[in-house]
XYZ file of C-alpha atoms in Angstrom:
341
model
C -0.198 -22.214 16.779
C 1.850 -20.955 13.779
C 5.719 -19.754 14.113
C 6.171 -16.473 12.113
C 10.162 -15.469 12.318
C 10.093 -11.508 11.691
C 13.527 -11.290 12.076
C 14.320 -10.720 8.535
C 11.480 -8.218 7.664
C 10.102 -4.865 8.815
C 6.303 -3.768 9.681
C 5.206 -5.386 6.291
C 5.774 -8.939 7.702
C 3.673 -8.019 10.686
C 0.923 -6.772 8.854
C 1.115 -9.501 6.085
C 0.785 -12.135 9.106
C -2.062 -10.573 11.259
C -3.695 -10.400 7.757
C -3.349 -14.196 6.565
C -3.757 -15.079 10.394
C -7.421 -13.661 10.315
C -8.194 -14.870 6.694
C -7.033 -18.655 7.566
C -8.140 -18.432 11.172
C -4.688 -19.360 11.985
C -3.232 -18.664 15.546
C -0.003 -17.376 15.065
C 3.097 -16.544 17.319
C 5.401 -13.613 15.855
C 8.962 -13.907 16.941
C 12.139 -11.546 16.482
C 9.449 -8.508 15.158
C 11.250 -6.398 13.320
C 14.594 -8.024 14.507
C 16.656 -6.442 11.351
C 15.747 -2.891 12.007
C 17.650 -0.593 14.270
C 14.983 0.056 16.839
C 13.148 -3.903 16.914
C 10.246 -4.718 18.348
C 6.643 -3.291 17.555
C 6.451 0.580 17.039
C 3.424 2.670 17.497
C 2.294 2.474 14.162
C 2.630 -1.759 14.450
C 1.011 -1.679 17.546
C -2.234 -0.170 16.210
C -2.347 -2.726 13.273
C -2.566 -5.345 16.164
C -4.946 -3.820 18.250
C -7.544 -2.712 15.258
C -6.846 -6.321 14.149
C -7.761 -7.642 17.722
C -11.115 -5.589 17.418
C -12.241 -6.793 14.151
C -11.329 -10.477 14.615
C -12.282 -11.039 18.386
C -8.879 -11.957 18.785
C -6.826 -12.997 21.803
C -3.687 -11.358 21.844
C -0.289 -11.413 24.245
C 2.818 -9.247 24.443
C 1.209 -6.524 22.549
C 3.190 -3.608 23.800
C 5.610 -0.993 22.176
C 8.850 -2.392 21.900
C 7.643 -6.226 22.252
C 9.566 -8.592 20.155
C 7.272 -11.666 20.301
C 3.571 -11.232 20.362
C 0.784 -13.886 19.901
C -2.192 -13.181 18.022
C -5.275 -15.840 18.280
C -8.260 -14.381 16.036
C -11.637 -16.005 15.945
C -14.192 -14.899 13.492
C -13.919 -11.337 11.570
C -16.806 -9.250 11.971
C -18.246 -6.569 9.865
C -19.355 -2.950 11.527
C -17.771 0.643 12.127
C -14.703 0.556 13.849
C -12.321 3.913 14.917
C -8.393 4.205 15.637
C -6.227 7.035 16.485
C -2.565 5.762 15.793
C -1.723 8.754 18.237
C 1.411 9.818 15.952
C 1.892 10.457 12.491
C 1.816 6.854 11.883
C 1.112 6.359 8.347
C -3.219 5.408 8.100
C -2.743 3.533 4.861
C -0.072 0.989 6.431
C -2.865 0.452 8.769
C -5.339 -0.122 6.077
C -3.464 -2.510 5.080
C -3.676 -5.385 7.623
C -7.577 -5.270 6.976
C -7.725 -4.749 2.958
C -7.737 -8.825 2.600
C -10.574 -9.377 5.017
C -12.789 -8.313 2.094
C -12.633 -11.663 1.191
C -14.179 -13.332 4.017
C -16.716 -10.656 5.227
C -20.196 -11.475 5.589
C -21.243 -7.829 5.927
C -19.488 -4.569 5.326
C -16.575 -3.142 7.567
C -15.515 0.002 8.066
C -12.527 1.650 9.840
C -12.011 5.066 10.525
C -8.500 6.157 11.316
C -6.214 8.968 12.114
C -2.722 9.744 11.865
C -0.251 10.564 8.534
C -2.104 10.068 5.336
C 0.795 11.252 3.494
C 4.194 10.374 5.246
C 7.354 8.478 4.257
C 7.887 5.074 3.761
C 4.243 4.224 2.919
C 1.489 4.353 0.040
C -0.180 8.487 0.053
C -3.530 8.310 0.373
C -3.872 9.283 -3.399
C -2.090 6.232 -4.417
C -4.785 4.029 -2.703
C -7.660 5.745 -3.868
C -6.354 6.060 -7.555
C -4.264 3.426 -7.889
C -4.246 0.204 -5.404
C -7.825 -0.209 -5.081
C -8.906 0.449 -8.971
C -6.268 -2.273 -9.781
C -7.736 -4.664 -7.102
C -11.508 -3.711 -8.058
C -10.738 -5.142 -11.580
C -10.445 -8.302 -10.108
C -13.772 -8.278 -7.683
C -12.516 -6.371 -4.596
C -14.965 -4.654 -3.028
C -13.072 -1.399 -1.080
C -13.170 2.411 -1.263
C -11.262 5.299 0.775
C -12.354 8.998 1.885
C -10.265 11.218 2.763
C -11.302 13.764 5.502
C -8.278 15.452 6.539
C -4.922 15.372 4.970
C -1.932 14.466 7.515
C 1.696 15.251 7.345
C 4.673 14.577 9.361
C 5.550 15.528 12.244
C 1.897 16.260 13.762
C -0.260 13.680 11.524
C -3.768 14.457 12.238
C -5.006 13.037 8.837
C -8.103 11.112 9.120
C -9.395 8.750 6.585
C -11.609 5.842 6.116
C -11.747 2.628 4.673
C -14.733 0.876 3.584
C -14.900 -2.792 2.914
C -17.609 -5.027 1.275
C -18.112 -8.713 1.045
C -15.967 -9.763 -1.834
C -15.049 -12.658 -4.136
C -11.834 -12.234 -5.834
C -11.362 -13.521 -9.500
C -7.595 -14.809 -10.317
C -5.075 -12.004 -10.427
C -4.049 -12.688 -14.060
C -1.832 -9.744 -15.321
C 1.347 -10.254 -17.527
C 0.783 -7.131 -19.965
C 0.151 -3.688 -19.099
C -0.660 -2.631 -22.842
C -0.170 0.792 -24.345
C -0.566 4.119 -21.858
C -3.302 6.099 -21.848
C -2.669 8.623 -19.850
C -0.901 10.150 -16.950
C -2.776 12.049 -14.042
C -0.868 14.261 -12.010
C -2.289 14.559 -8.856
C -0.457 17.110 -6.472
C -1.424 18.863 -3.219
C 0.350 21.080 -0.430
C -1.076 22.150 2.671
C -2.985 25.805 2.703
C 0.062 27.246 4.381
C 2.033 26.841 1.364
C -0.334 28.132 -1.170
C 1.000 31.497 -1.117
C 4.505 29.680 -2.795
C 2.205 27.871 -5.261
C 4.003 24.606 -3.979
C 0.760 22.093 -5.567
C 0.923 24.257 -8.554
C 4.736 24.252 -9.368
C 4.846 20.576 -8.325
C 1.857 19.790 -10.999
C 3.579 21.913 -13.845
C 6.862 20.794 -13.113
C 5.640 17.025 -13.569
C 3.323 17.973 -16.528
C 6.505 19.517 -18.661
C 9.083 16.893 -17.808
C 6.432 14.159 -18.916
C 5.837 16.502 -21.924
C 9.797 16.265 -22.755
C 9.360 12.779 -22.685
C 6.504 12.625 -25.255
C 3.812 11.652 -22.976
C 0.522 13.002 -24.822
C -1.940 13.168 -22.552
C -1.160 14.378 -19.407
C -3.621 15.862 -16.539
C -2.967 17.859 -14.122
C -4.801 18.096 -10.629
C -3.353 20.573 -8.254
C -4.928 21.300 -5.040
C -4.482 22.839 -1.675
C -5.625 21.060 1.495
C -6.002 22.342 5.295
C -3.539 20.282 7.945
C -1.807 20.596 11.205
C 1.438 20.380 9.730
C 2.651 21.975 6.401
C 3.514 19.406 3.847
C 2.953 18.289 0.047
C 2.375 14.929 -1.797
C 2.699 14.298 -5.548
C 1.090 11.121 -7.547
C 1.832 10.027 -10.874
C -1.275 7.629 -11.662
C -0.038 6.082 -15.227
C -3.265 4.370 -16.782
C -2.415 1.575 -18.980
C -5.036 -0.278 -21.142
C -4.455 -3.460 -18.932
C -2.889 -1.891 -15.376
C -2.321 0.900 -13.427
C 1.115 2.146 -11.652
C 2.008 5.160 -9.436
C 4.776 6.786 -8.491
C 4.833 9.351 -5.850
C 7.100 11.694 -3.535
C 6.534 13.851 -0.775
C 7.952 17.661 -0.385
C 10.183 18.258 2.419
C 11.836 21.346 4.260
C 14.896 22.424 2.262
C 13.775 20.309 -1.295
C 11.818 22.184 -4.188
C 8.889 21.377 -5.605
C 10.570 21.061 -8.883
C 12.969 18.234 -7.447
C 9.942 16.489 -6.177
C 8.393 16.495 -9.574
C 11.482 15.343 -10.615
C 11.837 12.340 -8.098
C 8.454 10.853 -9.100
C 9.126 11.547 -13.131
C 12.232 9.733 -12.771
C 10.453 7.016 -10.828
C 7.739 6.666 -14.003
C 10.832 6.711 -16.808
C 12.296 3.814 -14.782
C 9.001 1.732 -14.539
C 8.514 2.820 -18.570
C 11.995 0.793 -19.599
C 10.371 -1.989 -18.395
C 7.409 -4.429 -19.303
C 6.353 -4.907 -15.604
C 2.397 -4.149 -15.395
C 2.373 -2.595 -11.890
C 5.285 -0.701 -10.019
C 7.517 -1.803 -7.176
C 5.213 -0.767 -4.645
C 2.155 -2.433 -5.915
C 3.951 -5.833 -6.814
C 4.724 -6.607 -3.157
C 1.639 -5.415 -1.793
C -0.359 -7.484 -4.204
C 1.017 -10.778 -3.497
C -1.111 -11.234 -0.504
C -4.148 -10.799 -2.955
C -2.540 -13.226 -5.800
C -2.029 -16.039 -2.975
C -5.502 -15.684 -1.767
C -6.871 -15.585 -5.226
C -4.190 -17.463 -7.408
C -3.106 -15.897 -10.694
C 0.151 -14.574 -12.586
C 1.576 -10.901 -12.411
C 4.670 -9.364 -14.032
C 6.948 -7.380 -11.744
C 9.770 -5.310 -12.266
C 11.854 -7.144 -9.883
C 11.968 -9.155 -6.598
C 12.588 -6.686 -3.994
C 13.294 -7.196 -0.139
C 9.522 -6.691 0.419
C 8.565 -8.945 -2.171
C 10.939 -11.655 -0.392
C 9.842 -11.035 2.985
C 5.896 -11.547 2.005
C 6.696 -14.699 -0.047
C 8.366 -15.916 2.981
C 4.855 -15.449 5.172
C 2.763 -17.022 2.578
C 4.650 -20.036 2.507
C 4.379 -19.887 6.062
C 0.812 -19.953 6.038
C 1.139 -23.135 3.556
C 0.834 -20.997 0.269
C 3.532 -21.101 -2.741
C 4.500 -18.326 -5.135
C 6.805 -19.046 -7.970
C 9.145 -16.328 -9.307
C 10.380 -16.758 -12.945
C 12.810 -14.252 -14.401
C 12.082 -12.813 -17.886
C 14.409 -12.528 -20.563
C 13.620 -8.319 -20.536
C 14.402 -8.740 -16.490
C 11.326 -8.447 -15.318
C 9.829 -11.048 -13.232
C 6.502 -13.130 -13.108
C 5.346 -14.495 -10.059
C 2.566 -17.295 -9.955
C 0.666 -18.353 -7.388
C 1.428 -22.124 -7.926
C -0.493 -23.033 -4.465
C -2.838 -20.445 -3.384
C -3.453 -20.417 0.639
C -7.150 -22.149 1.287
């Protein structure tokens, strides 16, 4: 059984370890789970990842309780089919999808997961980022995956529903070190119908579009929308399409924060990225490393974040090796010098 020390990471370490355990059919023992966090151990959203992984891989597990700081997970062969899971809180649906996404590389038949929880909540990719940035980027290298949003879910009630569908996939090496010129920015802005009278989605989109025009971005498309939800909320995504890559920059609306401030947060992230030669944004950088470790290749990222370092540590525990090389312009090229087999 492979021991993985979770003391230096959070939920991402749990998700990555579970995914690689299933892909490689390696039993694992996770210790010191989320040991560096103010509230260590499994939270409900992490428990969801373990339970779904248990179902799809017919795994033998122990220590799976809220607050548990140690667990064992011994998977069998991953099976396709249709699965459902209700996180029971506004815990992130997209982070639950993260645990299963690498399984497309091992499937013999399609797999789908319909999940209930938060689709647009803090500290996780909003569902539009998944639909418009991450999955299209991975599709360029052979990943067969898509999502369907059934209902948006904001904090605190959650209640959002989305389905992830995976098809058997063969990934080609992820070689992406030049992004090419910017072709367009699409502004995806949404708000709950309860905020339509205040024109929240429209104001977010207009403010982002105006700021991008001031930055001489020539091709900007705006897509404001109002959606039913249990809790009021809003989300904004700037989808930046480059000739050779995709990047996304998001922000969430909160009580007391103006629509214009939400737009400025996302636009400022885009500006920071534009001043680098990275091919993917900070968030996609660490999320792609599992696929880089499985398929091989090289990718230029903005910097080595704590999440990047955590993922590299887990990959190394499974026998892979990702090497980071600093570039003169401050970006970092990550290469799979030893892919996981």
